[in-house]
Tab-separated table of C-alpha atoms in Angstrom:
chain	number	residue	atom	x	y	z
A	1	UNK	CA	42.173	116.879	144.180
A	2	UNK	CA	40.935	113.981	146.332
A	3	UNK	CA	40.013	111.779	143.337
A	4	UNK	CA	43.703	111.279	142.463
A	5	UNK	CA	44.390	109.614	145.812
A	6	UNK	CA	42.788	106.176	145.949
A	7	UNK	CA	44.984	104.020	148.196
A	8	UNK	CA	46.455	104.479	151.645
A	9	UNK	CA	50.220	105.137	151.575
A	10	UNK	CA	50.460	103.374	154.938
A	11	UNK	CA	48.592	100.053	154.451
A	12	UNK	CA	47.675	100.202	150.713
A	13	UNK	CA	43.925	99.699	151.299
A	14	UNK	CA	41.277	101.855	149.645
A	15	UNK	CA	40.907	105.350	151.100
A	16	UNK	CA	37.602	106.917	152.057
A	17	UNK	CA	37.036	110.541	150.994
A	18	UNK	CA	35.388	112.661	153.673
A	19	UNK	CA	34.241	116.031	152.380
A	20	UNK	CA	36.555	117.942	150.076
A	21	UNK	CA	39.688	117.922	152.184
A	22	UNK	CA	40.068	114.733	154.226
A	23	UNK	CA	41.259	111.322	153.112
A	24	UNK	CA	40.704	108.582	155.687
A	25	UNK	CA	41.780	104.968	155.816
A	26	UNK	CA	39.167	102.896	157.651
A	27	UNK	CA	41.674	100.012	157.939
A	28	UNK	CA	44.694	101.607	159.643
A	29	UNK	CA	43.349	105.004	160.741
A	30	UNK	CA	45.594	107.077	158.427
A	31	UNK	CA	44.286	110.643	157.930
A	32	UNK	CA	45.472	113.094	155.288
A	33	UNK	CA	44.155	116.653	155.224
A	34	UNK	CA	44.301	118.540	151.949
A	35	UNK	CA	45.275	122.095	152.831
A	36	UNK	CA	46.564	125.096	150.878
A	37	UNK	CA	50.199	124.993	149.792
A	38	UNK	CA	52.257	128.001	150.992
A	39	UNK	CA	54.169	129.952	148.340
A	40	UNK	CA	55.958	133.308	148.060
A	41	UNK	CA	56.337	135.895	145.318
A	42	UNK	CA	58.191	139.190	144.980
A	43	UNK	CA	57.027	142.298	143.140
A	44	UNK	CA	60.369	143.848	142.253
A	45	UNK	CA	60.527	147.332	140.725
A	46	UNK	CA	63.538	148.848	139.007
A	47	UNK	CA	64.520	152.521	139.265
A	48	UNK	CA	62.181	153.361	136.351
A	49	UNK	CA	59.172	151.873	138.165
A	50	UNK	CA	58.991	148.840	135.859
A	51	UNK	CA	58.205	145.422	137.340
A	52	UNK	CA	60.449	142.380	136.874
A	53	UNK	CA	58.921	139.191	135.455
A	54	UNK	CA	60.446	135.825	134.744
A	55	UNK	CA	59.411	133.766	131.739
A	56	UNK	CA	58.651	130.240	132.973
A	57	UNK	CA	60.955	127.532	131.619
A	58	UNK	CA	58.937	124.549	132.878
A	59	UNK	CA	55.397	123.275	133.248
A	60	UNK	CA	52.960	124.302	134.467
A	61	UNK	CA	52.470	127.460	132.401
A	62	UNK	CA	55.727	127.152	130.454
A	63	UNK	CA	56.335	130.360	128.467
A	64	UNK	CA	54.057	132.464	130.675
A	65	UNK	CA	55.260	135.328	132.854
A	66	UNK	CA	55.529	135.031	136.619
A	67	UNK	CA	56.968	136.927	139.543
A	68	UNK	CA	60.107	135.517	141.178
A	69	UNK	CA	59.085	133.100	143.908
A	70	UNK	CA	58.019	129.565	144.642
A	71	UNK	CA	57.079	127.072	147.314
A	72	UNK	CA	57.933	127.563	150.978
A	73	UNK	CA	59.943	124.633	152.322
A	74	UNK	CA	59.522	122.857	155.665
A	75	UNK	CA	60.874	124.847	158.632
A	76	UNK	CA	61.200	127.980	156.498
A	77	UNK	CA	59.621	131.370	157.142
A	78	UNK	CA	58.053	133.217	154.217
A	79	UNK	CA	60.711	135.960	154.585
A	80	UNK	CA	63.456	133.328	154.234
A	81	UNK	CA	61.697	131.599	151.336
A	82	UNK	CA	61.453	134.755	149.217
A	83	UNK	CA	65.193	135.415	149.698
A	84	UNK	CA	66.037	131.792	148.789
A	85	UNK	CA	63.719	131.697	145.762
A	86	UNK	CA	65.078	134.980	144.351
A	87	UNK	CA	68.637	133.671	144.808
A	88	UNK	CA	67.727	130.386	143.041
A	89	UNK	CA	65.817	132.004	140.174
A	90	UNK	CA	67.738	135.260	139.611
A	91	UNK	CA	71.141	134.609	141.178
A	92	UNK	CA	70.951	137.730	143.362
A	93	UNK	CA	70.406	138.301	147.050
A	94	UNK	CA	67.665	140.775	147.803
A	95	UNK	CA	68.550	143.079	150.633
A	96	UNK	CA	65.169	144.458	151.583
A	97	UNK	CA	61.585	143.538	150.868
A	98	UNK	CA	58.309	144.273	152.602
A	99	UNK	CA	55.221	142.169	153.133
A	100	UNK	CA	52.374	143.143	150.812
A	101	UNK	CA	49.593	140.586	151.270
A	102	UNK	CA	48.365	137.027	150.823
A	103	UNK	CA	46.535	135.703	147.779
A	104	UNK	CA	44.752	132.478	146.934
A	105	UNK	CA	45.666	130.842	143.666
A	106	UNK	CA	45.250	127.768	141.515
A	107	UNK	CA	48.121	125.518	140.440
A	108	UNK	CA	47.424	122.457	138.301
A	109	UNK	CA	50.332	120.049	137.960
A	110	UNK	CA	50.315	116.439	136.706
A	111	UNK	CA	46.577	116.095	137.163
A	112	UNK	CA	46.441	117.450	140.700
A	113	UNK	CA	44.880	120.850	141.417
A	114	UNK	CA	46.687	122.581	144.253
A	115	UNK	CA	45.541	125.716	146.030
A	116	UNK	CA	48.530	127.941	146.774
A	117	UNK	CA	48.341	130.538	149.504
A	118	UNK	CA	50.854	133.045	148.169
A	119	UNK	CA	52.625	135.425	150.543
A	120	UNK	CA	53.574	138.418	148.394
A	121	UNK	CA	56.393	140.843	149.132
A	122	UNK	CA	57.559	143.943	147.268
A	123	UNK	CA	60.876	145.701	146.880
A	124	UNK	CA	63.172	147.765	144.680
A	125	UNK	CA	66.193	146.797	142.628
A	126	UNK	CA	68.950	149.173	141.570
A	127	UNK	CA	70.171	149.233	137.976
A	128	UNK	CA	73.624	147.926	138.946
A	129	UNK	CA	71.967	144.897	140.612
A	130	UNK	CA	69.983	144.129	137.443
A	131	UNK	CA	73.259	143.520	135.600
A	132	UNK	CA	74.050	140.696	138.064
A	133	UNK	CA	70.840	138.760	137.355
A	134	UNK	CA	71.359	135.312	135.857
A	135	UNK	CA	68.037	133.516	135.223
A	136	UNK	CA	68.138	129.937	136.543
A	137	UNK	CA	66.001	127.211	138.106
A	138	UNK	CA	62.562	127.403	136.417
A	139	UNK	CA	63.101	130.863	134.851
A	140	UNK	CA	64.124	130.950	131.163
A	141	UNK	CA	64.590	134.724	130.943
A	142	UNK	CA	63.603	137.959	132.640
A	143	UNK	CA	62.076	141.193	131.462
A	144	UNK	CA	60.724	144.389	132.932
A	145	UNK	CA	57.310	145.734	132.036
A	146	UNK	CA	55.992	149.226	132.515
A	147	UNK	CA	52.940	149.093	134.752
A	148	UNK	CA	50.658	150.050	131.853
A	149	UNK	CA	52.102	147.336	129.580
A	150	UNK	CA	51.885	144.245	131.780
A	151	UNK	CA	50.739	141.316	129.574
A	152	UNK	CA	47.826	140.258	131.789
A	153	UNK	CA	46.757	137.408	129.476
A	154	UNK	CA	50.265	135.911	129.597
A	155	UNK	CA	50.606	135.909	133.409
A	156	UNK	CA	50.915	132.388	134.751
A	157	UNK	CA	48.739	132.325	137.867
A	158	UNK	CA	45.604	134.024	139.232
A	159	UNK	CA	47.118	134.813	142.644
A	160	UNK	CA	49.925	136.747	140.914
A	161	UNK	CA	47.377	138.680	138.824
A	162	UNK	CA	45.370	139.560	141.937
A	163	UNK	CA	48.449	140.699	143.841
A	164	UNK	CA	49.683	142.841	140.962
A	165	UNK	CA	46.290	144.468	140.397
A	166	UNK	CA	46.016	145.352	144.080
A	167	UNK	CA	49.634	146.569	144.178
A	168	UNK	CA	49.145	148.807	141.132
A	169	UNK	CA	45.883	150.179	142.517
A	170	UNK	CA	47.631	151.056	145.782
A	171	UNK	CA	50.534	152.710	143.921
A	172	UNK	CA	48.059	154.642	141.767
A	173	UNK	CA	46.169	155.868	144.839
A	174	UNK	CA	49.408	156.947	146.517
A	175	UNK	CA	50.453	158.806	143.375
A	176	UNK	CA	47.034	160.524	143.173
A	177	UNK	CA	47.230	161.609	146.832
A	178	UNK	CA	50.700	163.121	146.311
A	179	UNK	CA	49.549	164.927	143.173
A	180	UNK	CA	46.547	166.464	144.927
A	181	UNK	CA	48.606	167.777	147.882
């Protein structure tokens, strides 16, 4: 990522790259640290146990499937961001979600490779709520996939794949425990 940034935004002189994550201006002392970008995502299951996916309307990964979510804004908690993103993308307000885990991803946009740190939540949606969904923002359409029929090759981002695989493994283990009792 550091190769895209050549000049200081403060004094316009040439930047010095220190390691993989620090840009330094030897002229004015400007420092810029390249850190992960915080994002959120929601694994949302309907009453049949199918998972909701949005089809991406925009680059990057236009036409690929993604979970509802997006970037956390300044002065926003992850719990607030997931509610806001779901409202922006699906037009509904989620009432309850639970923290699931954090996942490291890869997001390439306009020649810059970002590293998202995705905070993943999970929740349920009732059938009457599904009728209220109106895809918007960067979502072209939505669909639900049975857990066994998730199109892994058409998922947009690696952090989403990792989260889903871990989520499904956990659900499978819980189901196996209940069955053996």
